[in-house]
Amino acid sequence: MADLINLQYCYDYTVNQISFGLLLYSHLPAAVIALALGVFILIKAKDLSSVLFFSICFTFALWCVLDLSSWFSFFGSANTLFTWSLLDLLAVLMFFFTYWFLYVFITGKDLPKWQKWAACIVILPTAVIALTGNNLPLYDANICEAVENESLTRYAYFAEAIFILAIAVFAISTYRKTAKGKARKQVFLASIGTLVFLLFFFSSTFLVSLLAESDAWEYVYNYEIYGLFGMPIFLAYFVFLIVRYSAFNIKMFGAQALTTALLLVLGSELAFANSLTDQILVGVTLILTSIVGLILVKSVRREIQQREKIETLAENLETTNVRLLELDKQKSEFVSLASHQLRGPLTAIKGYASMLVEGDYGSIGSEVGEILKRIQISAHDMARLITDYLDVSRIELGRMKYTSERFSMRDLVQEVAKEIAPNIPADKVKLSINISADSIDVVGDRNKLKQVVGNFIDNAVKYTPQGEVQVSLARQNGKARFEVRDNGLGISPQSLAGLFQKFARAQNASKSNIRGTGLGLYIAKTIVDYHKGAVSVKSDGEGKGSTFAFEIPLAA
C-alpha cells in the first residue's frame, strides 16, 4: 500500500496539521519519565505491586511510541496501520494493569482469580479485533490516516469504562472501610491519582473519536495528545506517596531523586558550555555536587536504618508489653483463686481458736490460752493478708464490686476502734478517738470504707512501737475527713511519693512489721478514689511520726 500514497504529500500534510515539536514533547518526555520511574521502582521494590506499576509505565510508554509513530504517515501506510491497530489493545491493557495495581497496592493482596478471568473476558474482544486488523480496514490517502471500523473500535472505550468504574467502586468502598489515619490518606491519594490519569486518557481519546465520526472538527486528532498529560499527574501522586509514606518500601527516593535531578541539570549545562572556563567551572560544580549528593544519600540511609531499628525495638517492646499484660492477668487470676481457697481453712482456724479461748470446750491453762491467742492473732493477720491479695487481683481484673448505701461514718469509726482496741498493747500504745458531734453521713460501700479505716488505724498501731495514735473524724468543706496521726517510725521524703502504689513500703517499715506487703494503702486509695475522694499522707521524716487521712463527699 506504500506505493499508493505520496510520502511527500503526507509529510507536508502532517506538518501543516500539527507541530512536530509538540508531538515529540507530548509523547517522548512522558514515556521516558514513566518508563524510568517504572524501572526504578521495579529494581528497588521487587514485589507484585512494583511489577504491576512497571507494567503500567511500560504499556503507557509503548502506547506513546506507537501513537507517535502513527503520526508519521510519511513512513508509509503499513507503518501507520500497524502502529494504529495496536493502540486500543495497549490502552485497554493499561487500564486493566492500573486496576490490578491499585488493588494490590491498597490491600497488599493479589487480585482474586475470578476478577482476573472477568478482566480477560473484557479484554479478549479488543485483542481479537486488534490482532486480526479488523479495526482498521482502510487507509485514506487524502488525509494520510487509517480509517477505523467504528462499530468494532467503540468496544475498546466500553472496556476502558468498565475498568474505570471498577476502580471507582473499589476506591470508594475501601476508603470508607479504612480507619482515619495514614492508611486512609494513602488510599485517597492513590485512588485520586489513578482516576485522574485514566479519566484524562479516556476522555481525550473518546471525545476525539466522537468528534472524528461527526466530522465536526478539523484536525480533531490533534487534541488527543493532551490526554497524555494525565500520566505526569499519576506519577506525581505516587512520587509523593513514596517520599511521604515510603510507598513500595522505598525509603531514600527523595534524596536520590534530588541528587539525580541536580546532576542532570549540571550535566546538561556542561554539554552546552562553550568556553573552557565555563566547562571547568561547571565540571568542578558537578564533581562537588556528586560528592555532596553521595554524602546526603549515605546520611539519609543511616538515618533511615536508625529509625527502622527504633521502630523494630518499639514493636518488640509493644509485643513484650502485651505478653506481660497477659502474664499479669494470669497471675491475678491465680492469686484470686488461691486466696479464695485459703480463706476457708483460716476462718475455721480462727473460729476454733476463739471457741477454745472462750472455754466452749472446757477450761484451759494460761499457757495454752496464750498460745491460742497468738494463733488467733496470726490467723487474723493471715486472713487480712489474703483479703488484700484477693482485693488486688479483683482490682487488676476489673472485678471489684461495690455496694451503695447511706450510713454514718461516726458509727463506722467507733465500730472499727472498738474491734481493734483489744489487740493494742495498752502499756505501749495509747489510742485516742476524737469524733465530731455533728452528723457525718456518707453514701458508699460501708464494708469497703470500714476496711480503709481499719487499715489506717492498724498501720498506725503497728508502726508506733511506743507512743500515741490519735484518730479523728470531722466535717470539713462538705466532706467527711478521717485522719490518723501517730508519733511512731515516720516516713522518709523518698518514700512518701510512691507510698500508695502497689507493693510500696516505707524504707524503715520492715523494722516494725516484717509481714507487711505494701498492698493495704494501694487498696485503700483505690476504694477512696471510687468514692470520689482523696487520700493523703504527711510526715516530717523518719522518727517523727506520720499522718494518714482521706476525704469523701458527705451524703446530700
XYZ file of C-alpha atoms in Angstrom:
556
model
C 0.000 0.000 0.000
C 3.034 2.260 0.450
C 3.335 2.754 -3.320
C -0.248 4.074 -3.464
C 0.446 7.167 -1.316
C 2.578 10.216 -1.860
C 5.033 10.309 1.037
C 5.985 13.943 0.424
C 2.320 14.891 0.366
C 1.733 13.081 3.681
C 4.759 14.773 5.192
C 3.537 18.220 4.174
C 0.015 17.366 5.310
C 1.216 16.329 8.762
C 3.490 19.363 9.163
C 0.626 21.689 8.268
C -1.670 19.856 10.692
C 0.500 19.826 13.844
C 3.961 20.826 15.005
C 6.499 18.011 15.150
C 7.934 19.684 18.254
C 4.578 19.423 20.027
C 4.260 15.781 19.002
C 7.688 14.916 20.346
C 7.266 16.984 23.521
C 3.876 15.470 24.359
C 4.929 11.867 23.753
C 8.609 11.277 24.487
C 9.138 13.019 27.881
C 6.032 11.384 29.356
C 7.102 7.987 28.005
C 10.713 8.309 29.200
C 9.767 9.574 32.678
C 7.135 6.862 33.121
C 9.480 4.119 31.966
C 12.372 5.404 34.094
C 10.238 5.569 37.247
C 8.749 2.163 36.498
C 12.200 0.578 36.129
C 13.477 2.342 39.256
C 10.601 1.075 41.411
C 10.856 -2.421 39.924
C 14.553 -2.596 40.829
C 14.044 -1.192 44.329
C 10.875 -2.990 45.438
C 10.733 -6.291 43.521
C 7.234 -7.258 44.607
C 3.902 -7.693 42.824
C 2.849 -4.057 43.184
C 6.144 -2.841 41.685
C 5.815 -5.309 38.777
C 2.309 -4.032 38.063
C 3.429 -0.396 38.358
C 6.182 -1.136 35.847
C 3.597 -2.830 33.584
C 1.501 0.352 33.607
C 4.515 2.527 32.821
C 5.819 0.164 30.130
C 2.412 -0.149 28.443
C 1.971 3.619 28.526
C 5.469 4.221 27.120
C 4.857 1.692 24.334
C 1.500 3.324 23.582
C 3.238 6.724 23.336
C 5.889 5.395 20.943
C 3.342 3.641 18.706
C 0.975 6.620 18.743
C 3.850 8.937 17.823
C 4.835 6.568 15.017
C 1.271 6.508 13.704
C 1.500 10.278 13.206
C 4.468 9.825 10.897
C 2.396 8.832 7.906
C 5.316 9.706 5.638
C 6.930 6.462 6.874
C 4.336 4.637 4.821
C 0.800 3.357 5.201
C 1.960 -0.023 6.551
C 3.653 1.705 9.476
C 0.527 3.724 10.253
C -1.819 0.739 10.026
C 0.399 -1.464 12.191
C 1.034 1.037 14.974
C -2.521 2.414 14.987
C -4.093 -1.051 15.156
C -2.360 -1.863 18.451
C -3.251 1.342 20.292
C -6.685 0.226 21.537
C -5.336 -3.074 22.854
C -2.476 -1.354 24.692
C -4.880 1.196 26.181
C -7.248 -1.487 27.499
C -4.318 -3.469 28.928
C -3.036 -0.327 30.617
C -6.439 0.273 32.230
C -6.525 -3.323 33.482
C -2.968 -3.147 34.857
C -3.904 0.080 36.629
C -6.895 -1.527 38.345
C -4.856 -4.591 39.276
C -2.039 -2.426 40.621
C -4.340 -0.230 42.712
C -5.968 -3.308 44.267
C -2.600 -4.835 45.230
C -1.129 -1.501 46.366
C -4.018 -0.757 48.734
C -4.901 -4.222 50.042
C -1.486 -5.872 49.910
C -3.149 -8.918 48.318
C -3.286 -10.236 44.768
C -6.389 -9.710 42.662
C -8.913 -12.569 43.123
C -8.864 -15.136 40.324
C -12.476 -14.531 39.356
C -11.684 -10.850 38.725
C -8.699 -11.813 36.570
C -10.886 -14.127 34.492
C -13.553 -11.437 34.213
C -10.898 -8.962 33.030
C -9.679 -11.457 30.412
C -13.222 -11.766 29.093
C -13.482 -7.960 28.872
C -10.097 -7.632 27.123
C -10.473 -10.576 24.708
C -12.700 -8.879 22.061
C -10.314 -5.916 21.804
C -7.352 -8.283 21.449
C -9.048 -10.293 18.689
C -10.095 -7.158 16.816
C -6.628 -5.593 17.055
C -4.602 -8.679 16.165
C -6.773 -9.547 13.163
C -6.579 -5.984 11.839
C -10.360 -5.687 11.514
C -10.345 -2.410 13.426
C -8.565 -0.617 10.528
C -9.947 -1.937 7.231
C -8.826 1.020 5.032
C -6.259 3.783 4.632
C -7.364 7.218 3.413
C -4.545 8.584 1.252
C -6.212 12.009 1.027
C -5.732 12.725 4.733
C -2.914 10.219 5.319
C -4.827 8.412 8.085
C -6.212 4.945 8.725
C -9.978 4.523 8.594
C -11.404 2.899 11.730
C -14.227 0.372 11.861
C -16.236 2.385 14.358
C -18.541 -0.459 15.375
C -15.523 -2.505 16.476
C -13.212 0.165 17.884
C -16.026 1.554 20.028
C -15.819 -1.601 22.169
C -12.377 -0.566 23.459
C -13.930 2.514 25.077
C -16.581 0.314 26.658
C -13.861 -1.919 28.145
C -11.940 1.100 29.453
C -15.110 2.473 31.056
C -15.648 -0.859 32.849
C -12.196 -0.680 34.429
C -12.679 2.974 35.432
C -15.981 2.074 37.086
C -14.357 -0.891 38.863
C -11.581 1.356 40.182
C -14.065 3.978 41.399
C -16.232 1.415 43.217
C -13.211 -0.293 44.783
C -11.630 3.015 45.845
C -14.805 4.391 47.453
C -15.636 1.175 49.324
C -12.053 0.753 50.576
C -11.816 4.405 51.651
C -14.994 4.076 53.718
C -13.791 0.882 55.403
C -10.327 2.226 56.223
C -9.905 3.896 59.614
C -8.804 7.525 59.656
C -5.060 7.989 59.599
C -2.046 7.296 57.418
C -3.579 4.301 55.616
C -6.724 6.227 54.671
C -4.694 9.110 53.244
C -2.712 6.663 51.102
C -5.937 5.118 49.788
C -7.274 8.573 48.929
C -4.124 9.811 47.175
C -3.518 6.595 45.225
C -7.159 6.447 44.096
C -7.340 10.108 43.053
C -4.048 9.925 41.137
C -5.166 6.776 39.326
C -8.618 8.082 38.408
C -7.293 11.457 37.196
C -4.766 9.687 34.958
C -7.314 7.289 33.432
C -10.041 9.918 33.045
C -7.604 12.246 31.272
C -6.620 9.473 28.908
C -10.133 8.107 28.387
C -11.905 11.434 27.908
C -9.403 12.736 25.355
C -9.440 9.606 23.175
C -13.193 9.023 23.481
C -14.190 12.626 22.749
C -11.774 12.799 19.828
C -13.311 9.606 18.451
C -16.828 11.062 18.673
C -15.773 14.304 17.005
C -13.948 12.396 14.269
C -17.079 10.396 13.481
C -19.185 13.538 13.195
C -16.613 15.468 11.104
C -17.415 18.449 13.323
C -13.811 19.485 13.828
C -10.855 19.746 11.507
C -7.667 18.010 12.612
C -9.531 16.587 15.592
C -6.809 14.028 16.406
C -4.503 16.904 17.327
C -6.323 17.194 20.657
C -5.808 13.549 21.580
C -2.257 14.263 22.698
C -3.479 16.298 25.693
C -4.687 13.096 27.330
C -1.047 12.122 27.783
C -0.613 14.787 30.444
C -2.584 12.599 32.855
C 0.464 10.342 33.244
C 2.685 13.020 34.883
C -0.149 13.670 37.357
C -0.359 9.942 38.098
C 3.408 9.732 38.578
C 3.443 12.876 40.742
C 0.889 11.337 43.118
C 2.937 8.176 43.505
C 6.223 10.055 43.880
C 4.548 11.926 46.756
C 3.390 8.615 48.251
C 6.943 7.269 48.003
C 8.511 10.333 49.640
C 5.801 10.962 52.253
C 4.658 7.447 53.143
C 7.521 5.227 51.881
C 5.252 3.505 49.374
C 6.781 0.355 47.833
C 9.071 0.414 50.920
C 11.374 2.814 49.057
C 12.994 4.843 51.829
C 15.511 7.121 50.114
C 13.670 8.153 46.971
C 13.581 11.849 47.903
C 17.336 12.159 48.455
C 18.188 10.047 45.410
C 15.751 11.930 43.166
C 17.085 15.313 44.323
C 20.704 14.279 43.750
C 19.925 12.796 40.332
C 17.993 15.903 39.244
C 20.861 18.210 40.250
C 23.389 16.064 38.404
C 21.215 16.013 35.277
C 20.829 19.801 35.328
C 24.560 20.350 35.806
C 25.362 17.704 33.202
C 23.149 19.443 30.661
C 24.846 22.762 31.442
C 28.216 21.113 30.844
C 27.033 19.901 27.443
C 26.089 23.450 26.405
C 29.096 25.226 27.948
C 31.028 26.966 25.158
C 34.227 28.288 26.715
C 36.877 26.271 28.523
C 36.371 28.364 31.655
C 32.655 27.580 31.723
C 33.368 23.903 31.199
C 35.867 23.850 34.092
C 33.517 25.710 36.463
C 30.537 23.531 35.602
C 32.707 20.395 35.765
C 34.036 21.279 39.234
C 30.498 22.091 40.392
C 29.319 18.759 39.004
C 32.041 16.874 40.910
C 31.335 18.745 44.167
C 27.615 18.161 43.769
C 28.261 14.453 43.210
C 30.287 14.269 46.433
C 27.706 16.220 48.454
C 24.913 14.133 46.947
C 26.703 10.925 47.883
C 27.161 12.171 51.458
C 23.483 13.190 51.574
C 22.292 9.773 50.380
C 24.532 7.981 52.899
C 23.313 10.254 55.692
C 19.686 9.618 54.793
C 20.370 5.875 54.588
C 21.949 5.938 58.062
C 19.016 7.908 59.476
C 16.519 5.511 57.909
C 18.368 2.491 59.296
C 18.365 4.035 62.771
C 14.672 4.858 62.509
C 13.865 1.341 61.342
C 15.884 -0.071 64.241
C 13.954 2.115 66.683
C 10.659 1.061 65.080
C 11.670 -2.600 65.397
C 12.577 -2.116 69.051
C 9.279 -0.319 69.638
C 7.352 -3.179 68.020
C 9.250 -5.724 70.115
C 8.579 -3.673 73.232
C 4.891 -3.493 72.405
C 4.787 -7.268 71.879
C 6.584 -7.800 75.186
C 4.180 -5.447 76.959
C 1.207 -7.358 75.589
C 2.752 -10.612 76.803
C 3.466 -9.105 80.224
C -0.129 -7.911 80.477
C -1.316 -11.422 79.680
C 1.015 -12.887 82.311
C -0.089 -10.259 84.828
C -3.701 -11.169 84.176
C -2.925 -14.866 84.616
C -1.076 -14.058 87.844
C -4.038 -12.066 89.133
C -6.426 -14.891 88.303
C -4.168 -17.395 90.086
C -3.844 -15.172 93.174
C -7.608 -14.680 93.205
C -8.214 -18.429 93.054
C -5.532 -19.270 95.638
C -6.721 -16.555 98.030
C -10.262 -17.799 97.739
C -9.204 -21.346 98.603
C -7.093 -20.262 101.611
C -9.768 -18.174 103.300
C -11.876 -21.196 104.249
C -9.258 -23.047 106.337
C -8.118 -19.819 108.036
C -11.677 -18.962 109.003
C -12.002 -22.392 110.583
C -8.704 -21.948 112.489
C -9.810 -18.554 113.815
C -13.200 -19.907 114.819
C -11.926 -22.947 116.702
C -9.177 -20.928 118.426
C -11.773 -18.392 119.564
C -14.039 -21.150 120.892
C -11.146 -22.699 122.848
C -10.129 -19.346 124.343
C -13.719 -18.591 125.380
C -13.970 -22.005 127.105
C -16.550 -23.600 124.828
C -14.634 -26.889 125.138
C -13.805 -26.558 128.808
C -11.237 -24.670 130.809
C -7.655 -24.402 129.594
C -4.398 -23.408 131.226
C -2.924 -19.926 130.978
C -0.013 -21.064 128.817
C -2.331 -22.802 126.356
C -4.598 -19.764 126.370
C -1.668 -17.513 125.481
C -0.696 -19.810 122.614
C -4.279 -19.875 121.343
C -4.415 -16.071 121.406
C -1.251 -15.968 119.307
C -2.887 -18.412 116.909
C -5.909 -16.097 116.731
C -3.763 -13.046 116.025
C -1.671 -14.862 113.407
C -4.784 -16.265 111.728
C -6.346 -12.787 111.765
C -3.239 -11.262 110.173
C -3.068 -14.032 107.589
C -6.758 -13.642 106.735
C -6.254 -9.919 106.292
C -3.240 -10.560 104.074
C -5.255 -12.965 101.932
C -8.060 -10.403 101.712
C -5.547 -7.835 100.450
C -4.262 -10.214 97.752
C -7.813 -11.056 96.749
C -8.774 -7.378 96.531
C -5.701 -6.550 94.423
C -6.479 -9.352 91.987
C -10.073 -8.116 91.748
C -8.874 -4.574 91.060
C -6.473 -5.757 88.348
C -9.116 -7.936 86.704
C -11.786 -5.235 86.979
C -13.948 -7.417 89.204
C -14.004 -5.239 92.325
C -17.663 -4.870 93.266
C -19.101 -2.058 95.344
C -22.435 -1.602 97.090
C -24.090 1.723 97.813
C -25.940 2.742 100.956
C -26.281 5.715 103.268
C -24.590 5.239 106.625
C -22.954 7.112 109.500
C -19.187 7.453 109.406
C -19.292 8.194 113.171
C -20.733 4.751 113.867
C -18.300 3.086 111.459
C -15.171 4.639 113.039
C -16.362 3.808 116.570
C -17.076 0.239 115.484
C -13.598 -0.226 113.989
C -11.890 1.333 117.025
C -13.822 -0.993 119.326
C -12.754 -4.050 117.298
C -9.080 -3.055 117.163
C -8.718 -1.845 120.783
C -8.378 -5.326 122.381
C -5.395 -6.109 120.118
C -3.476 -2.941 121.048
C -0.781 -3.320 123.737
C -2.111 -0.771 126.241
C 1.228 -0.484 128.027
C 2.966 0.677 124.837
C 0.431 2.444 122.603
C -2.359 4.798 123.646
C -5.356 5.015 121.248
C -7.414 8.218 121.448
C -10.612 8.807 119.463
C -11.864 12.299 118.610
C -15.133 12.265 116.653
C -17.174 15.363 115.870
C -20.633 15.508 117.384
C -22.059 16.571 114.005
C -23.931 14.129 111.831
C -21.456 12.709 109.327
C -23.388 10.591 106.848
C -21.973 9.378 103.550
C -23.148 7.214 100.653
C -20.980 4.298 99.565
C -19.812 0.787 100.293
C -19.739 0.541 104.091
C -17.625 -2.605 104.271
C -15.009 -1.259 101.849
C -14.687 2.041 103.740
C -14.540 0.103 107.011
C -11.582 -1.755 105.511
C -9.843 1.577 104.767
C -10.455 2.934 108.281
C -9.191 -0.302 109.812
C -6.094 -0.281 107.612
C -5.148 3.268 108.609
C -5.587 2.606 112.358
C -3.932 -0.810 112.223
C -0.904 0.577 110.345
C -0.523 3.412 112.852
C -0.544 0.952 115.754
C 1.918 -1.441 114.065
C 4.414 1.289 113.183
C 4.272 3.004 116.598
C 6.381 0.868 118.941
C 5.861 3.335 121.818
C 3.596 6.372 121.759
C 0.123 7.555 120.848
C -2.276 7.057 117.952
C -4.886 9.796 117.506
C -7.977 9.050 115.410
C -10.241 11.929 114.343
C -13.350 12.342 112.200
C -14.986 15.654 111.267
C -16.975 17.533 108.654
C -14.786 19.748 106.501
C -15.770 21.708 103.369
C -18.718 19.456 102.546
C -16.690 16.296 103.079
C -16.109 13.713 105.766
C -12.433 13.848 106.778
C -10.940 10.858 108.570
C -7.431 11.239 109.958
C -4.988 9.022 111.875
C -1.968 10.713 113.477
C 0.854 8.864 115.243
C 4.297 9.631 116.684
C 5.839 6.385 115.504
C 8.528 5.496 112.962
C 7.692 8.252 110.486
C 8.370 8.189 106.733
C 11.340 9.481 104.737
C 10.686 12.038 101.955
C 11.886 9.490 99.371
C 9.182 7.010 100.411
C 6.277 9.475 100.602
C 5.759 9.965 96.852
C 5.002 6.349 95.942
C 3.522 5.116 99.204
C 0.051 4.460 97.743
C 1.384 2.410 94.852
C 1.163 -1.365 94.667
C 3.750 -3.198 96.831
C 5.207 0.121 98.059
C 6.525 0.287 101.635
C 8.482 2.862 103.591
C 12.197 2.138 103.842
C 12.027 1.598 107.612
C 8.718 -0.334 107.640
C 10.280 -3.782 107.999
C 11.836 -2.776 111.336
C 8.429 -2.915 112.979
C 6.349 -5.208 110.726
C 8.179 -7.743 108.570
C 4.950 -9.297 107.275
C 3.650 -6.192 105.521
C 3.098 -6.428 101.756
C 2.568 -2.824 100.700
C -0.906 -3.626 99.353
C -3.132 -2.145 102.068
C -2.586 1.507 101.155
C -2.898 0.741 97.427
C -6.272 -0.916 98.049
C -7.328 1.926 100.357
C -6.565 4.534 97.688
C -8.479 2.535 95.059
C -11.537 2.343 97.332
C -11.403 6.051 98.238
C -10.930 7.008 94.564
C -14.050 5.025 93.690
C -15.977 7.099 96.263
C -14.717 10.294 94.549
C -12.479 11.081 97.473
C -8.771 11.616 98.053
C -6.090 10.134 100.294
C -3.094 11.965 101.737
C -0.047 11.324 103.904
C 2.281 13.661 105.767
C 5.474 13.074 107.706
C 8.368 15.255 108.789
C 10.774 12.367 108.344
C 11.881 9.158 109.974
C 11.260 9.025 113.725
C 8.841 11.979 113.596
C 5.531 10.184 113.156
C 3.055 10.410 110.293
C -0.498 11.433 109.451
C -2.734 9.443 107.089
C -6.089 10.843 106.024
C -8.863 10.512 103.464
C -11.831 12.644 102.492
C -15.067 11.599 100.796
C -18.161 13.659 99.937
C -20.948 13.884 102.521
C -24.366 12.490 101.697
C -26.681 15.033 100.119
